[in-house]
mmCIF file of N, CA and C and ligand atoms in Angstrom:
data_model
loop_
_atom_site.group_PDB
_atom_site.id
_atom_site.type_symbol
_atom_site.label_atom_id
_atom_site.label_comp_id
_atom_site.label_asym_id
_atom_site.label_seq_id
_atom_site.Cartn_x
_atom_site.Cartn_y
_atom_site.Cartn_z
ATOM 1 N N UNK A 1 70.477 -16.477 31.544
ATOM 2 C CA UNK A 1 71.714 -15.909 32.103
ATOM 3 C C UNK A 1 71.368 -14.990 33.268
ATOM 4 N N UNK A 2 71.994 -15.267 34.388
ATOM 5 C CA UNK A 2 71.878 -13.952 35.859
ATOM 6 C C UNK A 2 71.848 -12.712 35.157
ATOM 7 N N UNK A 3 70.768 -11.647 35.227
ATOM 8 C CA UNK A 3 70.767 -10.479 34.811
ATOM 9 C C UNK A 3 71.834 -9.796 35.247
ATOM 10 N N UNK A 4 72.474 -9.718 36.319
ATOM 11 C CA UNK A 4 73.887 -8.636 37.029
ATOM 12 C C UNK A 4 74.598 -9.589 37.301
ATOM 13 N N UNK A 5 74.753 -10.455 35.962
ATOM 14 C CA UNK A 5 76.562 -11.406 35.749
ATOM 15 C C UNK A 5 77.128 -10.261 34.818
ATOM 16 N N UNK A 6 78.356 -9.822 35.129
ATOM 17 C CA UNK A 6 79.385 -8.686 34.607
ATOM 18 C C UNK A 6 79.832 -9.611 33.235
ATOM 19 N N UNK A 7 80.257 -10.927 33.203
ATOM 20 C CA UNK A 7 81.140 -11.618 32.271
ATOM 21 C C UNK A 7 79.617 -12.313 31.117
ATOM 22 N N UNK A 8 78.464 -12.522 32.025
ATOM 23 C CA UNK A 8 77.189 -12.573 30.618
ATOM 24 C C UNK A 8 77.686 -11.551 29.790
ATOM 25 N N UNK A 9 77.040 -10.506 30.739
ATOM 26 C CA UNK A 9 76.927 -9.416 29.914
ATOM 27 C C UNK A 9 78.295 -9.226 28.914
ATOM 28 N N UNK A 10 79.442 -9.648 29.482
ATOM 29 C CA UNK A 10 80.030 -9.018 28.418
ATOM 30 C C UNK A 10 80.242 -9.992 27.010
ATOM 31 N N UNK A 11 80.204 -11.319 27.962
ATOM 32 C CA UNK A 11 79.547 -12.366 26.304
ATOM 33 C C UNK A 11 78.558 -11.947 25.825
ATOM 34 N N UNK A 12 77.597 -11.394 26.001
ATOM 35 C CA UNK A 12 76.425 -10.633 25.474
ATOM 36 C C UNK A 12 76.932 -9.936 24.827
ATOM 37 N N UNK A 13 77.969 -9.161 24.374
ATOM 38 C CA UNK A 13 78.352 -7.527 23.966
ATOM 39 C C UNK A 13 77.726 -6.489 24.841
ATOM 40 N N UNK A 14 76.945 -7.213 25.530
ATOM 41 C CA UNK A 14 76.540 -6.013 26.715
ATOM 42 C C UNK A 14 76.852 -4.510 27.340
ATOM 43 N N UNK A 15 78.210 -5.299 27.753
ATOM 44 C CA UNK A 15 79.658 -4.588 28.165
ATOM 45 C C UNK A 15 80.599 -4.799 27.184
ATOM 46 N N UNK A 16 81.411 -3.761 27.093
ATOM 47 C CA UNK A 16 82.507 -3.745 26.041
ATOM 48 C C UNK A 16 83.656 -4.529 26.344
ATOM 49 N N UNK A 17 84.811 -5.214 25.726
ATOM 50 C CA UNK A 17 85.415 -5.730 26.043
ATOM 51 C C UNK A 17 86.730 -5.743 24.933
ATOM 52 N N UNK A 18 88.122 -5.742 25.532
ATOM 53 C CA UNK A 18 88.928 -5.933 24.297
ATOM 54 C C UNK A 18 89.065 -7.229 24.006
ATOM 55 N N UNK A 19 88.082 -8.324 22.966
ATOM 56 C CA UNK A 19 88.221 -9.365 22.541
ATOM 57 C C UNK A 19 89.489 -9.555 21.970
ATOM 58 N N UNK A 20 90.144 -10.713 22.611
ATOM 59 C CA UNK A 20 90.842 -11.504 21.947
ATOM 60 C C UNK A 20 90.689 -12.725 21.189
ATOM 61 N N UNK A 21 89.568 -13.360 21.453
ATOM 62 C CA UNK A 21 88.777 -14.805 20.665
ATOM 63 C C UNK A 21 87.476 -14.869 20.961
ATOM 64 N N UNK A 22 86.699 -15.210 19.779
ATOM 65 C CA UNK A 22 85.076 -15.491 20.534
ATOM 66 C C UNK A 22 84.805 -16.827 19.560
ATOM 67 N N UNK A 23 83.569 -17.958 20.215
ATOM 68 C CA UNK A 23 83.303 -18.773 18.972
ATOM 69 C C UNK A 23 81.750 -19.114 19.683
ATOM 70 N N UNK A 24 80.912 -19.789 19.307
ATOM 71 C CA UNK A 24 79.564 -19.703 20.171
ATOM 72 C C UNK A 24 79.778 -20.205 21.621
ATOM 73 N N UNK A 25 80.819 -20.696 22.058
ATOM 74 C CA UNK A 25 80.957 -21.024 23.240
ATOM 75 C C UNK A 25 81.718 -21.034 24.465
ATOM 76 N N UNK A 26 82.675 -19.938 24.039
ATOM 77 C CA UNK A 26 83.253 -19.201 24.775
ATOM 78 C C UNK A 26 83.949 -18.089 24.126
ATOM 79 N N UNK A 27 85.087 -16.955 24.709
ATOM 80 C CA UNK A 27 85.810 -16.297 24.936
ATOM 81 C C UNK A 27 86.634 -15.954 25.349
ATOM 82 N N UNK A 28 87.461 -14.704 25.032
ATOM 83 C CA UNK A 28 88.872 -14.516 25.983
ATOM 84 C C UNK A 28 88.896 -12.711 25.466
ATOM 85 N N UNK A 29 89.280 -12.252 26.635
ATOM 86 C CA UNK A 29 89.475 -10.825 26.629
ATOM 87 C C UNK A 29 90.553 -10.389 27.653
ATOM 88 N N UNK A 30 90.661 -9.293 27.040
ATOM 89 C CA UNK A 30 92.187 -8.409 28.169
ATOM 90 C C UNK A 30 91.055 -8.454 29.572
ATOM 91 N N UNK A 31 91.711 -8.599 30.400
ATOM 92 C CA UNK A 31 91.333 -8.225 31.871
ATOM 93 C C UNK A 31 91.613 -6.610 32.154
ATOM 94 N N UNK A 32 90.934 -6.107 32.459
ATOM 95 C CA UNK A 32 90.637 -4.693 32.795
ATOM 96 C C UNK A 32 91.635 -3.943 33.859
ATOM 97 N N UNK A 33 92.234 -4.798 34.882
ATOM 98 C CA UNK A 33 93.386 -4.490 35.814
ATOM 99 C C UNK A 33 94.110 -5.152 35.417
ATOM 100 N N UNK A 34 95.089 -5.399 34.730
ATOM 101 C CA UNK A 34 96.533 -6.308 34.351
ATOM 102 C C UNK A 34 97.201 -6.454 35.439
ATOM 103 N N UNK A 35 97.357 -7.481 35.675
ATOM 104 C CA UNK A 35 98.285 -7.535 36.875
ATOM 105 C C UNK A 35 99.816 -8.221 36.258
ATOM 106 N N UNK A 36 99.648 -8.232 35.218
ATOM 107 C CA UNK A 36 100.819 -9.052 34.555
ATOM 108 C C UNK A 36 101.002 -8.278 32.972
ATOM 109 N N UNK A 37 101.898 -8.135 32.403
ATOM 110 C CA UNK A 37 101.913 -7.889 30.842
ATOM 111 C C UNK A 37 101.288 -8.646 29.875
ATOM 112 N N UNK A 38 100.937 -9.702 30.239
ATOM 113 C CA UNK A 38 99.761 -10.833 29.321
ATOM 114 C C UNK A 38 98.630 -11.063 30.452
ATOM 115 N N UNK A 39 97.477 -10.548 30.462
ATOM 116 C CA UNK A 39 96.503 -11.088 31.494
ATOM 117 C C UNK A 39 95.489 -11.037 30.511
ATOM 118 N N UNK A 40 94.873 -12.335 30.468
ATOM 119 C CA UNK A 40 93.927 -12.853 29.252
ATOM 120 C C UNK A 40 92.964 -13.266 30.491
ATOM 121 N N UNK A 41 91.595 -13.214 29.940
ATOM 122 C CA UNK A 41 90.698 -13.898 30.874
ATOM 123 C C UNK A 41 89.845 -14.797 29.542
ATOM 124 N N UNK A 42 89.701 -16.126 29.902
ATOM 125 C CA UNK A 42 89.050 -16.893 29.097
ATOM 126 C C UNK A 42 88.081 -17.631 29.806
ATOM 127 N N UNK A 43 86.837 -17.458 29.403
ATOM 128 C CA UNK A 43 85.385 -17.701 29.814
ATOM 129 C C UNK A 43 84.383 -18.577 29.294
ATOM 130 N N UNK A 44 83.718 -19.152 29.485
ATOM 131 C CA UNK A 44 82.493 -19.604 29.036
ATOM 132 C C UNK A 44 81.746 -19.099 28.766
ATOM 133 N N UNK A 45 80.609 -19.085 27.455
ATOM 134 C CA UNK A 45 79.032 -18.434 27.468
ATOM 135 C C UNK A 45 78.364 -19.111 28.662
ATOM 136 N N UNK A 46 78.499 -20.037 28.910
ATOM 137 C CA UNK A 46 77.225 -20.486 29.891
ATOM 138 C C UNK A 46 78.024 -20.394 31.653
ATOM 139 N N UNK A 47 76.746 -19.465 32.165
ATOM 140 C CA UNK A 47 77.446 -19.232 33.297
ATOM 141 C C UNK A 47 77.290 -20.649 34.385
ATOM 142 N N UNK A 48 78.730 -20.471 34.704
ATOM 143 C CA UNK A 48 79.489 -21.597 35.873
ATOM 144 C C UNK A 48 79.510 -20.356 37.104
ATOM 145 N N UNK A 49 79.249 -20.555 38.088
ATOM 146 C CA UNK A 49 79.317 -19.712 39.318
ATOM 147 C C UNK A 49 81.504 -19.850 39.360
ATOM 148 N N UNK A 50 81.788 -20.824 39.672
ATOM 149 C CA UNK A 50 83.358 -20.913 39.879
ATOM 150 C C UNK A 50 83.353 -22.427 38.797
ATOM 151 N N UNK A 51 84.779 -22.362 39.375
ATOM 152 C CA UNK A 51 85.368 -24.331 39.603
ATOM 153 C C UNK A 51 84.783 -25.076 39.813
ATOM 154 N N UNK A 52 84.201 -25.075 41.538
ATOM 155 C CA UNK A 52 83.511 -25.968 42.211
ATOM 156 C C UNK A 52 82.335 -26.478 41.752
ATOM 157 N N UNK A 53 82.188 -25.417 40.523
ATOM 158 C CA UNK A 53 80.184 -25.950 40.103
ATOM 159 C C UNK A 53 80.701 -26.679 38.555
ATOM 160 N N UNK A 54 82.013 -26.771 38.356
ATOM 161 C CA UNK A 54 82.850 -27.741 36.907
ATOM 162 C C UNK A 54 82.018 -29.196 37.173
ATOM 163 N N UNK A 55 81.009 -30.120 36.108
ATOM 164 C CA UNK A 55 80.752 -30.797 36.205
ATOM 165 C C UNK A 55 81.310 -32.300 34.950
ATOM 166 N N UNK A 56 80.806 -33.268 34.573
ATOM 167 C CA UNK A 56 81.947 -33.749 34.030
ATOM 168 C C UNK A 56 80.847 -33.404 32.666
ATOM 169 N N UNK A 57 79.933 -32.847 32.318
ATOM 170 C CA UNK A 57 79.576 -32.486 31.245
ATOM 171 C C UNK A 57 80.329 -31.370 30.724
ATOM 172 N N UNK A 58 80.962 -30.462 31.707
ATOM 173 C CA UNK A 58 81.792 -29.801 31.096
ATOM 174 C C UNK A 58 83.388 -29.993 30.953
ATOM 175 N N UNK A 59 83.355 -31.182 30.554
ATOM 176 C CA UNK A 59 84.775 -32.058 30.103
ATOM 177 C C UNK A 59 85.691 -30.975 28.842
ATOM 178 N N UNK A 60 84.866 -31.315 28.073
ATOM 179 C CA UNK A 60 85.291 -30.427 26.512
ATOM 180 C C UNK A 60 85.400 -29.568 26.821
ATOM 181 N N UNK A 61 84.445 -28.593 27.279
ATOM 182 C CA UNK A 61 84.624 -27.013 27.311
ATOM 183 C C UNK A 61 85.792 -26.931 28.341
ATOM 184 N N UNK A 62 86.334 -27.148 29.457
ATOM 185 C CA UNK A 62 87.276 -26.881 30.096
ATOM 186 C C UNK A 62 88.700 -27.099 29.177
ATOM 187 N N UNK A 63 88.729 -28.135 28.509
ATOM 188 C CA UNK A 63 89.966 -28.778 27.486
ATOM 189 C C UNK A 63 89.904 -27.612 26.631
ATOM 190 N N UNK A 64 88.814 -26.753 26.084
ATOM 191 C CA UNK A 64 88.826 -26.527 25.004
ATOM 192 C C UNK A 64 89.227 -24.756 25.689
ATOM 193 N N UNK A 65 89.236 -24.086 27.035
ATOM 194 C CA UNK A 65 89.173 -23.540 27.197
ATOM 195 C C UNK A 65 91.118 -22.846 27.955
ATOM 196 N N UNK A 66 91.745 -24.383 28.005
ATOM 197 C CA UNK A 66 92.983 -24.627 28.350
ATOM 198 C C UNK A 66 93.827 -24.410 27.064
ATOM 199 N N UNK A 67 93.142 -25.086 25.986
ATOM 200 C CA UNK A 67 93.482 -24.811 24.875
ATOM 201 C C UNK A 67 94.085 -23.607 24.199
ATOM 202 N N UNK A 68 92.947 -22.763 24.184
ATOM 203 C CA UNK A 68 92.373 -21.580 23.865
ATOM 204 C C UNK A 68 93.717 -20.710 24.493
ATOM 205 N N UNK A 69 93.661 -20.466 25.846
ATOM 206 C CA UNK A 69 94.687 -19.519 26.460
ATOM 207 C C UNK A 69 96.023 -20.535 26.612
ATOM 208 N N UNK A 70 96.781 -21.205 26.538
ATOM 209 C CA UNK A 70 97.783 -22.346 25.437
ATOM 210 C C UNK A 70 98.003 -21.481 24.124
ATOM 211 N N UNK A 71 97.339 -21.324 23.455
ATOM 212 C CA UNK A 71 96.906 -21.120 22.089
ATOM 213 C C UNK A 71 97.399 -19.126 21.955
ATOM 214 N N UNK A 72 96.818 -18.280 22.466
ATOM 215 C CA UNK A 72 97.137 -17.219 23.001
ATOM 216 C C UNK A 72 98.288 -16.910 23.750
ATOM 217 N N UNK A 73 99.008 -17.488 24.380
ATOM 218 C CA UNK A 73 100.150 -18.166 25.156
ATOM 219 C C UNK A 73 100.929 -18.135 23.785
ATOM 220 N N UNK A 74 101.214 -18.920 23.235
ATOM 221 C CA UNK A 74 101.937 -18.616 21.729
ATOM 222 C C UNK A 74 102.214 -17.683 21.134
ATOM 223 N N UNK A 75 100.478 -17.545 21.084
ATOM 224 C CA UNK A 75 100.611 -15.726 20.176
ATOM 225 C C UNK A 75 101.508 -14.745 20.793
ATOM 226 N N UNK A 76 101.456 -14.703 21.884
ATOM 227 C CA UNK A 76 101.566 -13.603 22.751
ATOM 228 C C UNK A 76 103.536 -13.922 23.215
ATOM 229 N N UNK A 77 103.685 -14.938 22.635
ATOM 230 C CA UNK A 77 105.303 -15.347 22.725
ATOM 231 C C UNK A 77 105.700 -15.364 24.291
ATOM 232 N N UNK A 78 105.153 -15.997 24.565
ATOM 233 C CA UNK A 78 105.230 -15.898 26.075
ATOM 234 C C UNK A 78 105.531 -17.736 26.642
ATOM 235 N N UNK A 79 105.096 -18.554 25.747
ATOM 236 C CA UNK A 79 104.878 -19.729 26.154
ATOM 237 C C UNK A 79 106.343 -20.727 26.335
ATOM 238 N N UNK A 80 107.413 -20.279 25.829
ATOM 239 C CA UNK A 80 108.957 -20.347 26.023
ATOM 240 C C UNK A 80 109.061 -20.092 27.837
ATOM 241 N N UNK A 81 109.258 -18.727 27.772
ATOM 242 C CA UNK A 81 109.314 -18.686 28.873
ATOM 243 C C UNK A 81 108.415 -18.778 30.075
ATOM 244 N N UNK A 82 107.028 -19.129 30.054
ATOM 245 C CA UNK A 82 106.213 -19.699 30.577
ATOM 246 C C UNK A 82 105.030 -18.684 31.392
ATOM 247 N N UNK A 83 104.105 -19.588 31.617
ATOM 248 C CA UNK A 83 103.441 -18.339 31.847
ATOM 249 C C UNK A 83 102.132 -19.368 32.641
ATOM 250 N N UNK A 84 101.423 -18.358 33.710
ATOM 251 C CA UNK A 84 100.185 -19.431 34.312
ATOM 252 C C UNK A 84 99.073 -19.589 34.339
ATOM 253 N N UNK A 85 98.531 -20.160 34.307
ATOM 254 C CA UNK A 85 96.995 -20.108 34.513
ATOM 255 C C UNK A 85 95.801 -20.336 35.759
ATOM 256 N N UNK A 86 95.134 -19.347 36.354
ATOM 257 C CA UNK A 86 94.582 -19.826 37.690
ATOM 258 C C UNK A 86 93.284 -19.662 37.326
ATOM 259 N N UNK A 87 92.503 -20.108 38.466
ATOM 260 C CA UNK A 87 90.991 -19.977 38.262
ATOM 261 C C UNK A 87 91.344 -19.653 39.974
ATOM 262 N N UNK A 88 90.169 -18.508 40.729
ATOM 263 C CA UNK A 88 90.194 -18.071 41.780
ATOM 264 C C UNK A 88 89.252 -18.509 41.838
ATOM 265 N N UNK A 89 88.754 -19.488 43.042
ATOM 266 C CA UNK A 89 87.644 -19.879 44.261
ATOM 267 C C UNK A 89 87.425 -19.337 45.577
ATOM 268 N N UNK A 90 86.156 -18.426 45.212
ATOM 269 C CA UNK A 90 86.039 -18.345 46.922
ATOM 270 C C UNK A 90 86.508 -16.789 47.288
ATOM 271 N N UNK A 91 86.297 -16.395 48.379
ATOM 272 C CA UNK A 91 87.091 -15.250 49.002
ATOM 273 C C UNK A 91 88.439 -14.806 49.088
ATOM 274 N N UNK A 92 88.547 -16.337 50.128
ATOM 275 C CA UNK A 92 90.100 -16.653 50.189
ATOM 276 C C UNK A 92 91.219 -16.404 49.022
ATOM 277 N N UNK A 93 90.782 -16.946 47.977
ATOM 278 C CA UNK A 93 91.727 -16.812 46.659
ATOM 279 C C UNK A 93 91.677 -15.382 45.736
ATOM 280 N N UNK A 94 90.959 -14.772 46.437
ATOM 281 C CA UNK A 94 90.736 -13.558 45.348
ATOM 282 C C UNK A 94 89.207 -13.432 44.103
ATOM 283 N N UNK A 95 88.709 -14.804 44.185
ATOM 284 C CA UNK A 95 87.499 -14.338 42.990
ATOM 285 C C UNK A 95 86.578 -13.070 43.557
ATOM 286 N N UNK A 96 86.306 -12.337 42.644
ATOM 287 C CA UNK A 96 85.547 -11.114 42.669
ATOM 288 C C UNK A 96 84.339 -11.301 41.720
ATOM 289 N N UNK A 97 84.711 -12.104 40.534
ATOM 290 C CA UNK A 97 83.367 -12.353 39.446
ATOM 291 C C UNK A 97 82.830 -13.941 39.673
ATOM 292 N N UNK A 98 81.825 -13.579 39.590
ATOM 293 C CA UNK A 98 81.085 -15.241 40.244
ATOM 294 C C UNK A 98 80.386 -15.776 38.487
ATOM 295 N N UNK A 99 81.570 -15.996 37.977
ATOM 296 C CA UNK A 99 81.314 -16.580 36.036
ATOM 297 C C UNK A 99 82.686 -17.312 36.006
ATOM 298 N N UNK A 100 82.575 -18.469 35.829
ATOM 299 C CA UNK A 100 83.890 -19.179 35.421
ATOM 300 C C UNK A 100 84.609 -18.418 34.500
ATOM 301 N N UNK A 101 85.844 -18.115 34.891
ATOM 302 C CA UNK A 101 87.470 -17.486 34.051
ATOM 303 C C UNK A 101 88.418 -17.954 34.369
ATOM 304 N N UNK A 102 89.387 -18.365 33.184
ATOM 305 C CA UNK A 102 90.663 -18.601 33.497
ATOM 306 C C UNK A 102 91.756 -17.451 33.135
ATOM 307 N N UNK A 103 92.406 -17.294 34.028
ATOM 308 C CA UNK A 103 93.480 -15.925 34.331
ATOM 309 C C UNK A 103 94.720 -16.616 33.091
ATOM 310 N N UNK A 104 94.966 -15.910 31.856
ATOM 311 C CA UNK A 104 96.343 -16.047 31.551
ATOM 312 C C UNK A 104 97.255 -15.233 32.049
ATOM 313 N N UNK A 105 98.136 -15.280 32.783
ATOM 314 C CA UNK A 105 99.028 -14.791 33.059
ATOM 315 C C UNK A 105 100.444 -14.527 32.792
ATOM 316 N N UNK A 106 101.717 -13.605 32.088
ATOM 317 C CA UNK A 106 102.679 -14.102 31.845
ATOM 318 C C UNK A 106 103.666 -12.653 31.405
ATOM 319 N N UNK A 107 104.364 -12.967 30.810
ATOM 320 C CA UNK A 107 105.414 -11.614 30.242
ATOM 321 C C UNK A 107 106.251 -11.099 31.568
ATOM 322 N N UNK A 108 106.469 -11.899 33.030
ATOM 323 C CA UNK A 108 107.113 -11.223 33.685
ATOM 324 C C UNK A 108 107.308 -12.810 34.611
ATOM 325 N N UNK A 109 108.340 -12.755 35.555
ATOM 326 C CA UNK A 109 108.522 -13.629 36.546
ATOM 327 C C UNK A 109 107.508 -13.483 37.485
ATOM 328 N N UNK A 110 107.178 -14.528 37.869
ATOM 329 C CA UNK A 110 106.091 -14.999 38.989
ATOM 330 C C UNK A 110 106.891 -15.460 40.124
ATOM 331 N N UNK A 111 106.466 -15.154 41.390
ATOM 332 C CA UNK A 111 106.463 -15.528 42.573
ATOM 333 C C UNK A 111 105.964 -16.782 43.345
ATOM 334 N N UNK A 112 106.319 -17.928 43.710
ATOM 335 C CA UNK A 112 105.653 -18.839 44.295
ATOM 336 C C UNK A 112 105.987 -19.290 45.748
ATOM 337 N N UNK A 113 105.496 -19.599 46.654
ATOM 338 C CA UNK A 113 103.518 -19.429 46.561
ATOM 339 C C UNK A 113 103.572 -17.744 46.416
ATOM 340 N N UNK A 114 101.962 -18.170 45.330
ATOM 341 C CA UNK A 114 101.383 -16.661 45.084
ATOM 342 C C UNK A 114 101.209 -16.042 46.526
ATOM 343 N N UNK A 115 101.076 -15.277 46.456
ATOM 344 C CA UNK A 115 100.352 -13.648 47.640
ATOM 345 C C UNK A 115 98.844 -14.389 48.057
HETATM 346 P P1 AMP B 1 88.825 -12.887 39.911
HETATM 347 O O1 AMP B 1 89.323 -11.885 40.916
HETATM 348 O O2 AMP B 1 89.617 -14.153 39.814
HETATM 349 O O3 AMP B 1 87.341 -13.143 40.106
HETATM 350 O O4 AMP B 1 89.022 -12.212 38.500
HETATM 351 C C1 AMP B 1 88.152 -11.264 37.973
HETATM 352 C C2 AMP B 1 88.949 -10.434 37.009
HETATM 353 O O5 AMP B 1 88.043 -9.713 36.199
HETATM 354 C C3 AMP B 1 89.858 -9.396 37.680
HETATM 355 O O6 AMP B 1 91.206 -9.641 37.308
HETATM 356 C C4 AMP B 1 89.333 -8.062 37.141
HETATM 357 O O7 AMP B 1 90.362 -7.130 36.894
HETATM 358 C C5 AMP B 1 88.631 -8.484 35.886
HETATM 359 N N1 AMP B 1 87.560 -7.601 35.426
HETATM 360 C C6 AMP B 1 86.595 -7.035 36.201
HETATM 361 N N2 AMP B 1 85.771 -6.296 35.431
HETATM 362 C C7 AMP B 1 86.223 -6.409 34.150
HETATM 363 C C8 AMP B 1 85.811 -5.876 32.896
HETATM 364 N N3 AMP B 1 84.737 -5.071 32.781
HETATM 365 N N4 AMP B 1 86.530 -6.171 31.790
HETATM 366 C C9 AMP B 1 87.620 -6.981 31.888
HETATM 367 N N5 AMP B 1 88.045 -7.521 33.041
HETATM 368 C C10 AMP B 1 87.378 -7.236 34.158
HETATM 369 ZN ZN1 ZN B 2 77.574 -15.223 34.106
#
């Protein structure tokens, strides 16, 4: 694992985190800036730089990771009235952590196109 990956470490327990799900192969935790009333971040143990490095070995884990925040989406009673999911690539889009995450987002109206 990259020694100064922020999201290893915090699959590590490294860094603290408010877990919402863990199983040996991924996770999901509150995101630290909420930008929404539900902001879930759901991750992989094995670090993916973004999207762009998604290969088709990681078929399952992506399904299983759509799932997962779907699944949380429920819990969180949000999935009625709907709610989104992004992955940020790049500068342009906003990524800041270079570890594959998917953004749950929801509990409020969204704007489209995003900002
Ligand atoms: P992105 O900008 O798509 O790369 O998303 C990274 C997300 O990680 C941002 O929404 C941050 O608020 C969030 N984040 C950064 N550090 C932490 C942390 N220590 N614990 C939880 N979330 C974090
Ligand atoms: Zn990492």
């Amino acid at each position: 694992m990259p020694q100064d990956c922020l999201f290893c470490k915090i699959f590590a327990g490294e860094i603290p985190s408010k877990e919402v799900f863990r199983d040996p192969e991924m996770m999901a935790f509150e995101d630290i800036r909420p930008v929404a009333p539900v902001h879930v971040l759901v991750i992989p143990k094995e670090h993916v730089p973004s999207v762009a490095e998604v290969q088709s070995q990681h078929q399952a884990l992506l399904y299983r990771m759509v799932e997962l925040a779907n699944r949380i989406a429920e819990e969180r009673q949000i999935s009625r009235e709907g709610y989104r999911l992004v992955f940020n690539k790049g500068p342009q889009a906003g990524q800041s952590v270079y570890h594959l995450h998917l953004h749950l987002l929801g509990g409020r109206a969204m704007g489209w196109p995003p900002g």
